[in-house]
Amino acid sequence: MIKACFHFEEDTQKITGVEISGHAEMAEYGYDIVCASVRANVENGITSFEIDEDDPLKSTQAQAIVNTLYIAMVGLEDEYEDYIEVTITED
C-alpha cells in the first residue's frame, strides 16, 4: 500500500511537508496504474516546486502545487482505497 502523509501547519492550514512511501501492488511492475499515477503527480510537483520565503508569489505558487498534489492523492484514495492511504498531521 502507498502511504501519503501531509503535514499541515495548525494555525494557517498550509502544507508544511509531504511523505510518500510504499507500493500499491495493484499489478505487476510496469502495469500498476496507481503507482504510475502517484509517481506522475509527485514528479510533476517536484519539477515545478520552488520555495522562496522572501518572495510571496513563489511561496503562494509552491503552496498551490502541494495543495494540488494533496487533492490528487485524495482522489486516488477515493478510487483505489485498497492501494493508497492519505493521512493528515497538524504541526
mmCIF file of C-alpha atoms in Angstrom:
data_model
loop_
_atom_site.group_PDB
_atom_site.id
_atom_site.type_symbol
_atom_site.label_atom_id
_atom_site.label_comp_id
_atom_site.label_asym_id
_atom_site.label_seq_id
_atom_site.Cartn_x
_atom_site.Cartn_y
_atom_site.Cartn_z
ATOM 1 C CA MET A 1 0.000 0.000 0.000
ATOM 2 C CA ILE A 2 1.124 3.541 -0.755
ATOM 3 C CA LYS A 3 1.012 5.837 2.250
ATOM 4 C CA ALA A 4 0.885 9.587 1.708
ATOM 5 C CA CYS A 5 1.122 11.783 4.790
ATOM 6 C CA PHE A 6 0.557 15.522 4.506
ATOM 7 C CA HIS A 7 1.719 17.779 7.317
ATOM 8 C CA PHE A 8 -0.338 20.921 7.871
ATOM 9 C CA GLU A 9 0.564 23.953 9.946
ATOM 10 C CA GLU A 10 -2.188 24.166 12.529
ATOM 11 C CA ASP A 11 -2.608 27.944 12.509
ATOM 12 C CA THR A 12 -2.535 28.591 8.768
ATOM 13 C CA GLN A 13 -3.563 25.169 7.392
ATOM 14 C CA LYS A 14 -0.659 25.428 4.943
ATOM 15 C CA ILE A 15 1.001 22.181 3.938
ATOM 16 C CA THR A 16 4.459 22.125 5.501
ATOM 17 C CA GLY A 17 5.611 18.677 4.419
ATOM 18 C CA VAL A 18 4.729 15.570 2.456
ATOM 19 C CA GLU A 19 5.888 11.984 2.915
ATOM 20 C CA ILE A 20 5.009 9.317 0.371
ATOM 21 C CA SER A 21 6.166 5.714 0.656
ATOM 22 C CA GLY A 22 5.277 2.180 -0.292
ATOM 23 C CA HIS A 23 3.982 0.422 -3.366
ATOM 24 C CA ALA A 24 0.372 -0.092 -4.359
ATOM 25 C CA GLU A 25 0.940 -3.677 -5.538
ATOM 26 C CA MET A 26 -2.191 -3.420 -7.652
ATOM 27 C CA ALA A 27 -0.453 -5.039 -10.614
ATOM 28 C CA GLU A 28 2.985 -6.245 -11.593
ATOM 29 C CA TYR A 29 5.811 -3.781 -12.141
ATOM 30 C CA GLY A 30 5.200 -1.581 -15.153
ATOM 31 C CA TYR A 31 1.432 -2.160 -15.146
ATOM 32 C CA ASP A 32 0.418 -0.657 -11.805
ATOM 33 C CA ILE A 33 -1.740 2.363 -12.640
ATOM 34 C CA VAL A 34 -1.958 3.527 -9.028
ATOM 35 C CA CYS A 35 1.827 3.664 -8.634
ATOM 36 C CA ALA A 36 2.170 5.302 -12.027
ATOM 37 C CA SER A 37 -0.386 7.947 -11.129
ATOM 38 C CA VAL A 38 1.217 8.711 -7.760
ATOM 39 C CA ARG A 39 4.640 8.929 -9.356
ATOM 40 C CA ALA A 40 3.423 11.214 -12.146
ATOM 41 C CA ASN A 41 1.739 13.567 -9.684
ATOM 42 C CA VAL A 42 4.754 13.664 -7.366
ATOM 43 C CA GLU A 43 7.252 14.188 -10.195
ATOM 44 C CA ASN A 44 5.099 16.917 -11.698
ATOM 45 C CA GLY A 45 5.032 18.673 -8.336
ATOM 46 C CA ILE A 46 8.743 18.251 -7.684
ATOM 47 C CA THR A 47 9.812 19.603 -11.062
ATOM 48 C CA SER A 48 7.568 22.635 -10.545
ATOM 49 C CA PHE A 49 8.433 23.212 -6.918
ATOM 50 C CA GLU A 50 10.358 26.195 -5.685
ATOM 51 C CA ILE A 51 10.013 27.802 -2.265
ATOM 52 C CA ASP A 52 11.279 31.257 -1.567
ATOM 53 C CA GLU A 53 10.028 32.620 1.740
ATOM 54 C CA ASP A 54 11.155 36.115 0.681
ATOM 55 C CA ASP A 55 9.042 36.012 -2.483
ATOM 56 C CA PRO A 56 5.322 35.838 -1.628
ATOM 57 C CA LEU A 57 4.395 34.885 -5.202
ATOM 58 C CA LYS A 58 6.734 31.865 -5.268
ATOM 59 C CA SER A 59 5.567 30.839 -1.802
ATOM 60 C CA THR A 60 1.932 31.036 -2.956
ATOM 61 C CA GLN A 61 2.740 29.050 -6.095
ATOM 62 C CA ALA A 62 4.529 26.373 -4.060
ATOM 63 C CA GLN A 63 1.527 26.082 -1.748
ATOM 64 C CA ALA A 64 -0.767 25.724 -4.779
ATOM 65 C CA ILE A 65 1.411 22.897 -6.103
ATOM 66 C CA VAL A 66 1.350 20.906 -2.849
ATOM 67 C CA ASN A 67 -2.387 21.566 -2.494
ATOM 68 C CA THR A 68 -2.868 20.136 -5.991
ATOM 69 C CA LEU A 69 -0.804 17.087 -5.004
ATOM 70 C CA TYR A 70 -2.973 16.650 -1.909
ATOM 71 C CA ILE A 71 -6.187 16.815 -3.961
ATOM 72 C CA ALA A 72 -4.777 14.305 -6.464
ATOM 73 C CA MET A 73 -3.781 11.857 -3.700
ATOM 74 C CA VAL A 74 -7.197 12.117 -2.027
ATOM 75 C CA GLY A 75 -8.844 11.488 -5.393
ATOM 76 C CA LEU A 76 -6.717 8.388 -5.896
ATOM 77 C CA GLU A 77 -7.562 7.219 -2.390
ATOM 78 C CA ASP A 78 -11.275 7.593 -3.181
ATOM 79 C CA GLU A 79 -10.907 5.437 -6.292
ATOM 80 C CA TYR A 80 -8.335 2.919 -5.044
ATOM 81 C CA GLU A 81 -8.780 2.762 -1.270
ATOM 82 C CA ASP A 82 -7.236 -0.710 -1.077
ATOM 83 C CA TYR A 83 -3.980 0.585 -2.554
ATOM 84 C CA ILE A 84 -3.387 4.093 -1.194
ATOM 85 C CA GLU A 85 -3.949 5.756 2.171
ATOM 86 C CA VAL A 86 -3.775 9.509 2.726
ATOM 87 C CA THR A 87 -3.289 10.861 6.242
ATOM 88 C CA ILE A 88 -3.006 14.336 7.688
ATOM 89 C CA THR A 89 -0.998 15.528 10.646
ATOM 90 C CA GLU A 90 -1.016 19.005 12.144
ATOM 91 C CA ASP A 91 2.221 20.594 13.292
#
